[in-house]
Short mmCIF file of C-alpha atoms and ligand atoms in Angstrom, two decimals:
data_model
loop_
_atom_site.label_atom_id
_atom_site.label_comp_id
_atom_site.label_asym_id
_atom_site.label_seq_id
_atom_site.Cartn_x
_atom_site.Cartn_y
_atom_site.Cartn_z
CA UNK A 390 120.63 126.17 111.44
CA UNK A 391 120.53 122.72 111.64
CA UNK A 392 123.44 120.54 111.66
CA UNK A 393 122.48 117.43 109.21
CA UNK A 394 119.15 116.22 108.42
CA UNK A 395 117.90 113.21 110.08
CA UNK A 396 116.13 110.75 107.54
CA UNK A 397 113.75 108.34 109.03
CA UNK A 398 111.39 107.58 106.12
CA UNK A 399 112.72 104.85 104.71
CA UNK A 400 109.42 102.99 104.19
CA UNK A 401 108.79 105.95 101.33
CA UNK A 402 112.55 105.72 99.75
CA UNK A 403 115.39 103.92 101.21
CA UNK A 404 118.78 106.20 100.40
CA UNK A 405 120.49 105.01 97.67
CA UNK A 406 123.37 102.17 98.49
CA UNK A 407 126.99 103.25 97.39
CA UNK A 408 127.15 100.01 95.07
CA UNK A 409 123.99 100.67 93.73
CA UNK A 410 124.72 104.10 93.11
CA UNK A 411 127.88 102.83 91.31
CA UNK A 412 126.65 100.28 89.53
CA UNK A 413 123.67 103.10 88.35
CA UNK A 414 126.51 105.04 87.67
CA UNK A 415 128.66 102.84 85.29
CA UNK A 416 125.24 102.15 82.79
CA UNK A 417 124.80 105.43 82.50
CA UNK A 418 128.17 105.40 81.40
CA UNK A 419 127.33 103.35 78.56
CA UNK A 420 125.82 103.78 75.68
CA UNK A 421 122.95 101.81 73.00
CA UNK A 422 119.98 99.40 73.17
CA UNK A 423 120.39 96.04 75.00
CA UNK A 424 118.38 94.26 71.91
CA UNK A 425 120.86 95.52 69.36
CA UNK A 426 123.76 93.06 67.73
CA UNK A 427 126.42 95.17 68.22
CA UNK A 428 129.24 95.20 71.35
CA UNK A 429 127.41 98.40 72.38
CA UNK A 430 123.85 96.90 73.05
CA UNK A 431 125.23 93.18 74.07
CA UNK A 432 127.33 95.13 76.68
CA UNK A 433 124.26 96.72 78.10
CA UNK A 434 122.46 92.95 77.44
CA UNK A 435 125.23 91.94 79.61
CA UNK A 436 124.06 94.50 82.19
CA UNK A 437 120.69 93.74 82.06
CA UNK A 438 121.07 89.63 82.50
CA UNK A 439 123.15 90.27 85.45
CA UNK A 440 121.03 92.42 87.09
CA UNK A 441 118.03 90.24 86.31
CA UNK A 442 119.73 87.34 87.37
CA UNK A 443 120.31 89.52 91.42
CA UNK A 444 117.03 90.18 91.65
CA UNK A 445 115.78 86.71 90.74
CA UNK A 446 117.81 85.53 93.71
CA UNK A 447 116.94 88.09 95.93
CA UNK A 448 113.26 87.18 95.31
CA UNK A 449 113.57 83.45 94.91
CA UNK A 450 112.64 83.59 91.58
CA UNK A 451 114.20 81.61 88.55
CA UNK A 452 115.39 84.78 85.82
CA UNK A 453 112.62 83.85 83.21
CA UNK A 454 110.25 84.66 85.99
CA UNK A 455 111.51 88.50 86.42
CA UNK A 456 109.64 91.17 84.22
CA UNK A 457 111.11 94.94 84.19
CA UNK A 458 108.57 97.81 84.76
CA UNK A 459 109.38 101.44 85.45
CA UNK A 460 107.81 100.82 89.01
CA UNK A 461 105.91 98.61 91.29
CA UNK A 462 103.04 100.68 90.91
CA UNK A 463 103.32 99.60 86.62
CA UNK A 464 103.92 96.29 88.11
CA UNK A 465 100.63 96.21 90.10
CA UNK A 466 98.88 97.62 87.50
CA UNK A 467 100.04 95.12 85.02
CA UNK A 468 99.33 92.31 87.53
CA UNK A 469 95.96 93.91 87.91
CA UNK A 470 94.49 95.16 84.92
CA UNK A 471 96.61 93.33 82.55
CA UNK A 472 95.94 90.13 84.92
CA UNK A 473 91.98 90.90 84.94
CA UNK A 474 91.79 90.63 81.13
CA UNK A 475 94.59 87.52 80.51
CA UNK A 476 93.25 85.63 83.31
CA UNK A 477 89.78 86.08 82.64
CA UNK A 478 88.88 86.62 86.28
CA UNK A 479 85.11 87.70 87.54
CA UNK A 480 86.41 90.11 90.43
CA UNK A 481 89.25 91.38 92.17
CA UNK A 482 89.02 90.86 96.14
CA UNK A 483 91.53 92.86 97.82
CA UNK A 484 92.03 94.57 101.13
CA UNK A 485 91.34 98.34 102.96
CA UNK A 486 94.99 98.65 103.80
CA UNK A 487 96.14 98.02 100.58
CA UNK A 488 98.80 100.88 98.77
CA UNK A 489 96.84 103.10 96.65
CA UNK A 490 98.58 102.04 93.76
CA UNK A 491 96.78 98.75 93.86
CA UNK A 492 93.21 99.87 95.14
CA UNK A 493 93.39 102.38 92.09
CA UNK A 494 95.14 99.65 89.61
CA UNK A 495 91.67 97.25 90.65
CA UNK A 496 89.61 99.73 89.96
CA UNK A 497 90.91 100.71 86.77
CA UNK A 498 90.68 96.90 85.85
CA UNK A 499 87.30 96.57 85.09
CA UNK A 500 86.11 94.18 87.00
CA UNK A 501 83.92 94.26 90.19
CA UNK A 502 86.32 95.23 93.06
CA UNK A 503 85.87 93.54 96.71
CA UNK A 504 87.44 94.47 99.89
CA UNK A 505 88.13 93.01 102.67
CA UNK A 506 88.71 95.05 105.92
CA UNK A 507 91.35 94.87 108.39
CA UNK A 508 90.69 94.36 112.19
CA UNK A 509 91.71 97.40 115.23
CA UNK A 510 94.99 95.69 114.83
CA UNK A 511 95.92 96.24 110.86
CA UNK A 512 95.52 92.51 110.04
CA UNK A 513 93.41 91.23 107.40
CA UNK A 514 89.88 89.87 108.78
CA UNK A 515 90.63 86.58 107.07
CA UNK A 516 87.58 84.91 107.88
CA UNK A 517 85.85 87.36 105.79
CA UNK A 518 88.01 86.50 102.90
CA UNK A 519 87.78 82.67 103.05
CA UNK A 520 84.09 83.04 103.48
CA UNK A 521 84.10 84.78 100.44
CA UNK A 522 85.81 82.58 98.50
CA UNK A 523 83.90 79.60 99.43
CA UNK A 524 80.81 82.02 98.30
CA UNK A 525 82.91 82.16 94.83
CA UNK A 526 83.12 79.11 94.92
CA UNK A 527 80.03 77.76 95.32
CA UNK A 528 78.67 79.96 92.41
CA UNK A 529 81.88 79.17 89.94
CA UNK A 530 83.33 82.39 89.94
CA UNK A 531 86.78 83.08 89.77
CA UNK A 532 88.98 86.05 91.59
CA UNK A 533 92.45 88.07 91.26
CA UNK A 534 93.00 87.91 95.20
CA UNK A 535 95.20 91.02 95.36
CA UNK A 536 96.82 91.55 99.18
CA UNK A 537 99.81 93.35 100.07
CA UNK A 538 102.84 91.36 102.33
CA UNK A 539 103.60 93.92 104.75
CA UNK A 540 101.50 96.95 105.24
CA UNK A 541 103.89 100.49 104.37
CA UNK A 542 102.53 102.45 107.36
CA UNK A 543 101.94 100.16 109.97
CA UNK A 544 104.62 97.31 109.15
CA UNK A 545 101.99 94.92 110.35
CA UNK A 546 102.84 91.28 107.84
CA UNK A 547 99.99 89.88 106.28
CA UNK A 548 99.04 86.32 106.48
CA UNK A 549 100.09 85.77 102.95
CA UNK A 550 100.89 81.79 103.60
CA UNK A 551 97.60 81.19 104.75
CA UNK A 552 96.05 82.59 101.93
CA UNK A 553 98.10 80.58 99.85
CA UNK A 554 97.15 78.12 101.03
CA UNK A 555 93.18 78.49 101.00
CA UNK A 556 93.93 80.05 96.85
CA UNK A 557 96.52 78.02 95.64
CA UNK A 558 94.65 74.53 95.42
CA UNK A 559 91.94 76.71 93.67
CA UNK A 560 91.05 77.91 90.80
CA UNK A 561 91.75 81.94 91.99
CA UNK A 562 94.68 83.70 91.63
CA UNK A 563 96.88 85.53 94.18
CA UNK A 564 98.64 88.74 93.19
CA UNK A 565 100.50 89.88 96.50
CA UNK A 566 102.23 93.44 96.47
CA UNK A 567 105.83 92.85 97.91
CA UNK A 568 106.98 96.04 98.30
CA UNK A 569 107.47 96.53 102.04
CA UNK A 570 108.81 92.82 102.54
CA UNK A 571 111.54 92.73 99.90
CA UNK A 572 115.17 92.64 101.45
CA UNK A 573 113.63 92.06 104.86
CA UNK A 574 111.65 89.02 104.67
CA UNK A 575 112.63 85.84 102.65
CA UNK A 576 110.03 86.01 99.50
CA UNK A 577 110.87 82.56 98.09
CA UNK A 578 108.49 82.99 95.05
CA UNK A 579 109.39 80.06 93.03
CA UNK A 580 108.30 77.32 95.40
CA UNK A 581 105.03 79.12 96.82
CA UNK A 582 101.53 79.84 95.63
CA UNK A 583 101.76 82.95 94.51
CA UNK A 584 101.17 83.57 90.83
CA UNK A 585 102.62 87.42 90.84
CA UNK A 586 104.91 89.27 92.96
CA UNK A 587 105.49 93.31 92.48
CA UNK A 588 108.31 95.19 93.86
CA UNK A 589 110.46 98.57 93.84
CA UNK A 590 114.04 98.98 93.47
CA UNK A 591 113.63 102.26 95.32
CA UNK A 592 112.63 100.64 98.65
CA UNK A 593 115.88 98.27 99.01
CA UNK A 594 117.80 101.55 98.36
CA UNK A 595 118.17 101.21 94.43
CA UNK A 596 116.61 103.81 92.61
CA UNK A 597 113.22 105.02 91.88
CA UNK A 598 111.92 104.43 88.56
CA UNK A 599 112.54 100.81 88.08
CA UNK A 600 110.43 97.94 89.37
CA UNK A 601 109.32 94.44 88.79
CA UNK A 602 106.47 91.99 88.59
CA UNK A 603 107.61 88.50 88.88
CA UNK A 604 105.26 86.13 87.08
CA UNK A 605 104.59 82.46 87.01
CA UNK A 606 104.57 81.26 83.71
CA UNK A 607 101.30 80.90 83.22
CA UNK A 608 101.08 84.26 83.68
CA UNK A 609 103.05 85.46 81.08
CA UNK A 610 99.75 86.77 78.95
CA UNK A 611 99.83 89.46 81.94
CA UNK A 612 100.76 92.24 80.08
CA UNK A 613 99.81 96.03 80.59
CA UNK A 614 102.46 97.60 77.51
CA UNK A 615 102.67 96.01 74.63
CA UNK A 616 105.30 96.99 71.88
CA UNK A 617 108.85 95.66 70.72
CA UNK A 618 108.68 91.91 72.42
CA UNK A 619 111.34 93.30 75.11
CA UNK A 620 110.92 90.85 78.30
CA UNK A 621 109.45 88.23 76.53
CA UNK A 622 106.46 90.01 75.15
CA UNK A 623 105.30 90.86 78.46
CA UNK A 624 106.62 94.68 78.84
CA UNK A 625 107.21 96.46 75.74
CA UNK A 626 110.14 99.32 75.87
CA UNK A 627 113.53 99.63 75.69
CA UNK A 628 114.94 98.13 78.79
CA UNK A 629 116.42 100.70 81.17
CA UNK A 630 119.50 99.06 81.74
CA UNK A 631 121.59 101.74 84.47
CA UNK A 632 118.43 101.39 86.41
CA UNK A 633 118.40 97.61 86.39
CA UNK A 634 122.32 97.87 86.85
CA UNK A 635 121.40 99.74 90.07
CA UNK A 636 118.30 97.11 91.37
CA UNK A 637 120.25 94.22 90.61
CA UNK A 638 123.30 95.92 93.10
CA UNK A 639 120.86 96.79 95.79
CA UNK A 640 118.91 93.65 95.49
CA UNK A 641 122.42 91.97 96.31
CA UNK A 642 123.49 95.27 99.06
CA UNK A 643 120.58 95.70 100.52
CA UNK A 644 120.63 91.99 102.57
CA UNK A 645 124.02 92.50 103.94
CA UNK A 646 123.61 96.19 105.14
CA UNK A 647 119.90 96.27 106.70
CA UNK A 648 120.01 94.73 110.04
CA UNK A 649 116.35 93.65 111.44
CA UNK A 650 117.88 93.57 114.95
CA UNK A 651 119.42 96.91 114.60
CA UNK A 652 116.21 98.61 113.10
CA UNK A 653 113.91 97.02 115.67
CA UNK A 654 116.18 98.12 118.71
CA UNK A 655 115.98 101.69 117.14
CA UNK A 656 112.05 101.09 116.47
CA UNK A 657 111.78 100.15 120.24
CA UNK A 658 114.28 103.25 121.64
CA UNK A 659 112.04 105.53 119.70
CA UNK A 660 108.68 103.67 121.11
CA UNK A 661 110.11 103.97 124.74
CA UNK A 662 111.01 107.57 124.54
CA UNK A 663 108.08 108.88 122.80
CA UNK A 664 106.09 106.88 125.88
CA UNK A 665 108.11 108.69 128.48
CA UNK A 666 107.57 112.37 126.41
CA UNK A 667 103.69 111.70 125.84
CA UNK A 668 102.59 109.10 127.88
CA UNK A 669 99.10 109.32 126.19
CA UNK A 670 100.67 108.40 123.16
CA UNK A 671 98.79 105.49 120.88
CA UNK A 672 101.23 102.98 118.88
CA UNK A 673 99.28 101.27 116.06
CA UNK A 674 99.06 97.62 114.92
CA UNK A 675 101.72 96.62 118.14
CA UNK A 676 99.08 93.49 118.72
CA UNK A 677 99.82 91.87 114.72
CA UNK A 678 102.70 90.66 113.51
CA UNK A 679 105.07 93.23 112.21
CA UNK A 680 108.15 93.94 110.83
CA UNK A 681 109.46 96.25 113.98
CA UNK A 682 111.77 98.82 112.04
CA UNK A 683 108.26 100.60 111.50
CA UNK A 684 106.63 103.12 114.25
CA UNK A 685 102.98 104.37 113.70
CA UNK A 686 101.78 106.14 116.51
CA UNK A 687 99.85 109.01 117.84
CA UNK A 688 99.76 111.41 120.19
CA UNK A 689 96.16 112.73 121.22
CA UNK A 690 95.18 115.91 119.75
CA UNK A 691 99.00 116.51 117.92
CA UNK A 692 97.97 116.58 114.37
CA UNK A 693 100.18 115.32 112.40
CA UNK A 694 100.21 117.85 109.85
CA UNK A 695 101.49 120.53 112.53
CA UNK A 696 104.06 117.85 114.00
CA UNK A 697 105.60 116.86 110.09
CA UNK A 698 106.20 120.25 109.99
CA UNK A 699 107.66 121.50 112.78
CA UNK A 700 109.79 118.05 112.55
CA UNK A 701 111.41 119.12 109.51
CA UNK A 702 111.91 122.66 110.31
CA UNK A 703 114.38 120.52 112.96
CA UNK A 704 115.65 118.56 109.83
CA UNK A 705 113.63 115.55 111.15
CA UNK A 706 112.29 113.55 108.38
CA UNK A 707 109.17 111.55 108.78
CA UNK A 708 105.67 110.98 106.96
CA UNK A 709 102.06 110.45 108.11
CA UNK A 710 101.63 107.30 106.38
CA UNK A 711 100.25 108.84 103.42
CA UNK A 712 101.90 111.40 101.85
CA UNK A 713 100.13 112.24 98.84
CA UNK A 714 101.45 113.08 95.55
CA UNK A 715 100.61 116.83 95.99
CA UNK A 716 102.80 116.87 99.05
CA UNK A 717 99.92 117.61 101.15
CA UNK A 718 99.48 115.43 104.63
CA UNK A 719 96.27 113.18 103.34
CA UNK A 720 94.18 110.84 105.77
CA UNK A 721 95.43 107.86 106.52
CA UNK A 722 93.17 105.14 105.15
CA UNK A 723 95.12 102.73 106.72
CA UNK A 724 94.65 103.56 110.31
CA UNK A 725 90.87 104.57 109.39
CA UNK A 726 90.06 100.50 107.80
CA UNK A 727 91.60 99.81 111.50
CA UNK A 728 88.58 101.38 112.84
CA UNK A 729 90.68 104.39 114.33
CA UNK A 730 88.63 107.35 115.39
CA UNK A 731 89.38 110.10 113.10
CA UNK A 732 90.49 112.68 115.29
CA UNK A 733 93.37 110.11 116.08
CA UNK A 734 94.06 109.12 112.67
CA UNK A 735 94.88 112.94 112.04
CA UNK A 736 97.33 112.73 114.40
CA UNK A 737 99.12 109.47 112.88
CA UNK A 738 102.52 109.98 112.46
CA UNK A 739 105.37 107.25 110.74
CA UNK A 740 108.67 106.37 111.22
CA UNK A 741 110.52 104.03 109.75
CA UNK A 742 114.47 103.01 110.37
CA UNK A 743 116.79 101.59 107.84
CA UNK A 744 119.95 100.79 106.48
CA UNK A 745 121.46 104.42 107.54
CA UNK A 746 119.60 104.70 110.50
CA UNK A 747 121.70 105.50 113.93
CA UNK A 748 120.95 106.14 117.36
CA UNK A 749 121.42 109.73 116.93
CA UNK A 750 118.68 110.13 114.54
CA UNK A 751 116.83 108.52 117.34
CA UNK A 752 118.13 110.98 120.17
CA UNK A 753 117.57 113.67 117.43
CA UNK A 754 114.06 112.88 116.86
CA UNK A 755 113.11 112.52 120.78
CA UNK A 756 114.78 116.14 121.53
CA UNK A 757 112.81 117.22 118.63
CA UNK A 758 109.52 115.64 119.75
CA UNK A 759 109.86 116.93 123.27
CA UNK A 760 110.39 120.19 121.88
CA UNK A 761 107.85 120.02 119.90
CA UNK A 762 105.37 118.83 122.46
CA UNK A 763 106.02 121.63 125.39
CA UNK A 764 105.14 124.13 122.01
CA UNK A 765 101.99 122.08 121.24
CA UNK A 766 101.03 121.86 124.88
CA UNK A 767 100.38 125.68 124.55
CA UNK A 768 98.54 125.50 121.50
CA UNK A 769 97.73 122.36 119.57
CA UNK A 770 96.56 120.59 122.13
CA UNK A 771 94.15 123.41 123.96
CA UNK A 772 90.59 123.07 124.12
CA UNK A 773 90.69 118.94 122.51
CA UNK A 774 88.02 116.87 124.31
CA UNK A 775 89.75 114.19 126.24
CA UNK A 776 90.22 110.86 124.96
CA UNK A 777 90.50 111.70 120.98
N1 PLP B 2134 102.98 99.10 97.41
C1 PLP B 2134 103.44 99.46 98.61
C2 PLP B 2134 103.11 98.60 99.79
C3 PLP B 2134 104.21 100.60 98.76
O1 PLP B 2134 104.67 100.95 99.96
C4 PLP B 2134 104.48 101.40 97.62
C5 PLP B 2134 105.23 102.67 97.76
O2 PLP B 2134 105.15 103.34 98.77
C6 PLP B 2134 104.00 100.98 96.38
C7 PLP B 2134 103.25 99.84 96.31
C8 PLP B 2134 104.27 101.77 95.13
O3 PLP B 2134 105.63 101.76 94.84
P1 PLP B 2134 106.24 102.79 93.76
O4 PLP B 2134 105.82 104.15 94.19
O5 PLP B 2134 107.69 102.57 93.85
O6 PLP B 2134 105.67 102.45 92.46
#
């Protein structure tokens, strides 16, 4: 039997934070509808404003800019196909390494959907993009640039201030998915050229099933769900205040208890250890910039179905890069836009560290691995040609 599990997948879910767990706890405490007149609903009101106002700050954001949604995924979708209609746009140019959430969301918009790859190294090919925009240009078009700050599986940060500043002087729009940066990089939204922002309480360790999109104002005819004027007309429903309660307290945790340093000397304990076990092993998107508490790697002919598996039977908790909603291991199409050969991309495997991370889930996951490895060594890895 295993002793405790070891959970090192925060890029999916981040544990819940014990404030934000209280603070979740207390709304759900209460009772009513924040739009209602009586102390019941301007108690929860009260709730909601607060926790508006933390993630506003967290984000950089002024509070009129902060729009609820039950996820980031509703917020990219409401940035996308709500933005495609309001804004009037011609296309959507986004990129290959893009969450699902918004390739899907573009192509549910409507609108002719671009992409622009990513080089062996997970970084946007941004040539391609200002060439294309020029191209736009030139023929009067106008597009929803839709790119993602930091990539989920590879941690690699995406040139998001250059963009800016090719789009912002422009007449296009830039939609950038913040999901993997918030709490860990400084967003800063009201002073830069962005015109929408989404993001997850789920990932800062709040909990799932409450996001936001974070608008300019002249985006505030972005709207995916219309109904009772809640958030200013732009996201109709009765505002889920315990789950707001619980982003806002995370949004205001979650700086003070994840440590970059920490994380990355964890990130780089694991890298140097799974070296020394598998000295074949491939660590993708180490040549970009990248936020370091993320490890993607592979070892040759280790598929990472097999590996996820046997992990957990060990209580070691980690993900592919792509789990899909069926729970199955899917194909990373990540690693494969990086030009990855596929017998390597099956074999991609993802850790990431956070804010309850320790060097025992390190030591933990390396005795695990090597374990692992001598077993594969007899089977998994018979019979592979060399060099996949
Ligand atoms: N965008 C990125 C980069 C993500 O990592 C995720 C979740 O993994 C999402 C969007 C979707 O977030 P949610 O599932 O919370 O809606």
């Amino acid at each position: 039997m295993q002793e405790r599990t070891h959970y090192l997948d925060h890029n999916a879910s981040a544990p819940l934070l014990p404030g934000a767990r209280a603070a979740l706890c207390a709304g759900l405490e209460m009772h009513g509808n924040p739009s209602s007149v009586h102390g019941s609903g301007r108690a929860l009101r009260a709730l909601v404003d607060k926790g508006r106002g933390e993630v506003a700050d967290l984000v950089g954001a002024t509070r009129a800019q902060v729009v609820f949604t039950g996820s980031a995924t509703e917020a990219i979708t409401q940035a996308l196909v709500g933005g495609a209609k309001a804004l009037a746009v011609d296309l959507i140019i986004t990129s290959a390494g893009e969450h699902k959430a918004v390739l899907e969301a573009a192509e549910a918009s409507g609108k002719p959907v671009e992409i622009i790859g990513l080089d062996g190294e997970g970084t946007l090919q941004m040539e391609a993009l200002l060439a294309r925009l020029d191209g736009l240009d030139a023929a009067g078009q106008v597009a929803l640039v839709a790119i993602h700050a930091v990539n989920n599986e590879t941690g690699v940060v995406q040139p998001i201030e250059e963009i800016e500043r090719r789009v912002g002087p422009s007449p296009h729009f830039l939609f950038v998915d913040g999901v993997q940066a918030l709490g860990k990089m400084d967003i800063g939204f009201a002073a830069r050229a962005v015109d929408m922002m989404a993001f997850s309480a789920h990932k800062i360790a709040g909990p799932a099933g409450i996001g936001a999109l974070i608008v300019k104002g002249h985006c505030n005819t972005v709207r995916l769900i219309p109904g009772g004027g809640q958030e200013m007309g732009r996201r109709g429903g009765t505002e889920a205040a315990a789950l707001i309660a619980g982003f806002g307290a995370a949004a205001v945790e979650f700086t003070k208890k994840f440590d970059a340093a920490d994380t990355s000397a964890l990130a780089k304990a694991l890298e140097a250890g799974i070296s020394a076990l598998a000295p074949d092993a491939v660590f993708f998107g180490t040549g970009s910039a990248r936020l370091a508490h993320t490890v993607n790697f592979a070892v040759p002919g280790l598929k990472n179905s097999v590996a996820m598996m046997a992990l957990d039977l060990e209580g070691i908790e980690v993900s592919s890069g792509s789990a899909c909603a069926s729970g199955k291991v899917g194909r990373s199409h990540v690693l494969e836009s990086m030009g990855i050969a596929p017998d390597l991309v099956a074999c991609g495997l993802r850790v990431s560290f956070g804010w309850s991370s320790t060097k025992e889930d390190v030591a933990a996951f390396l005795a695990a691995f090597e374990r692992l490895l001598a077993r594969a060594s007899q089977t998994a890895r018979q019979g592979l040609p060399e060099g996949t």
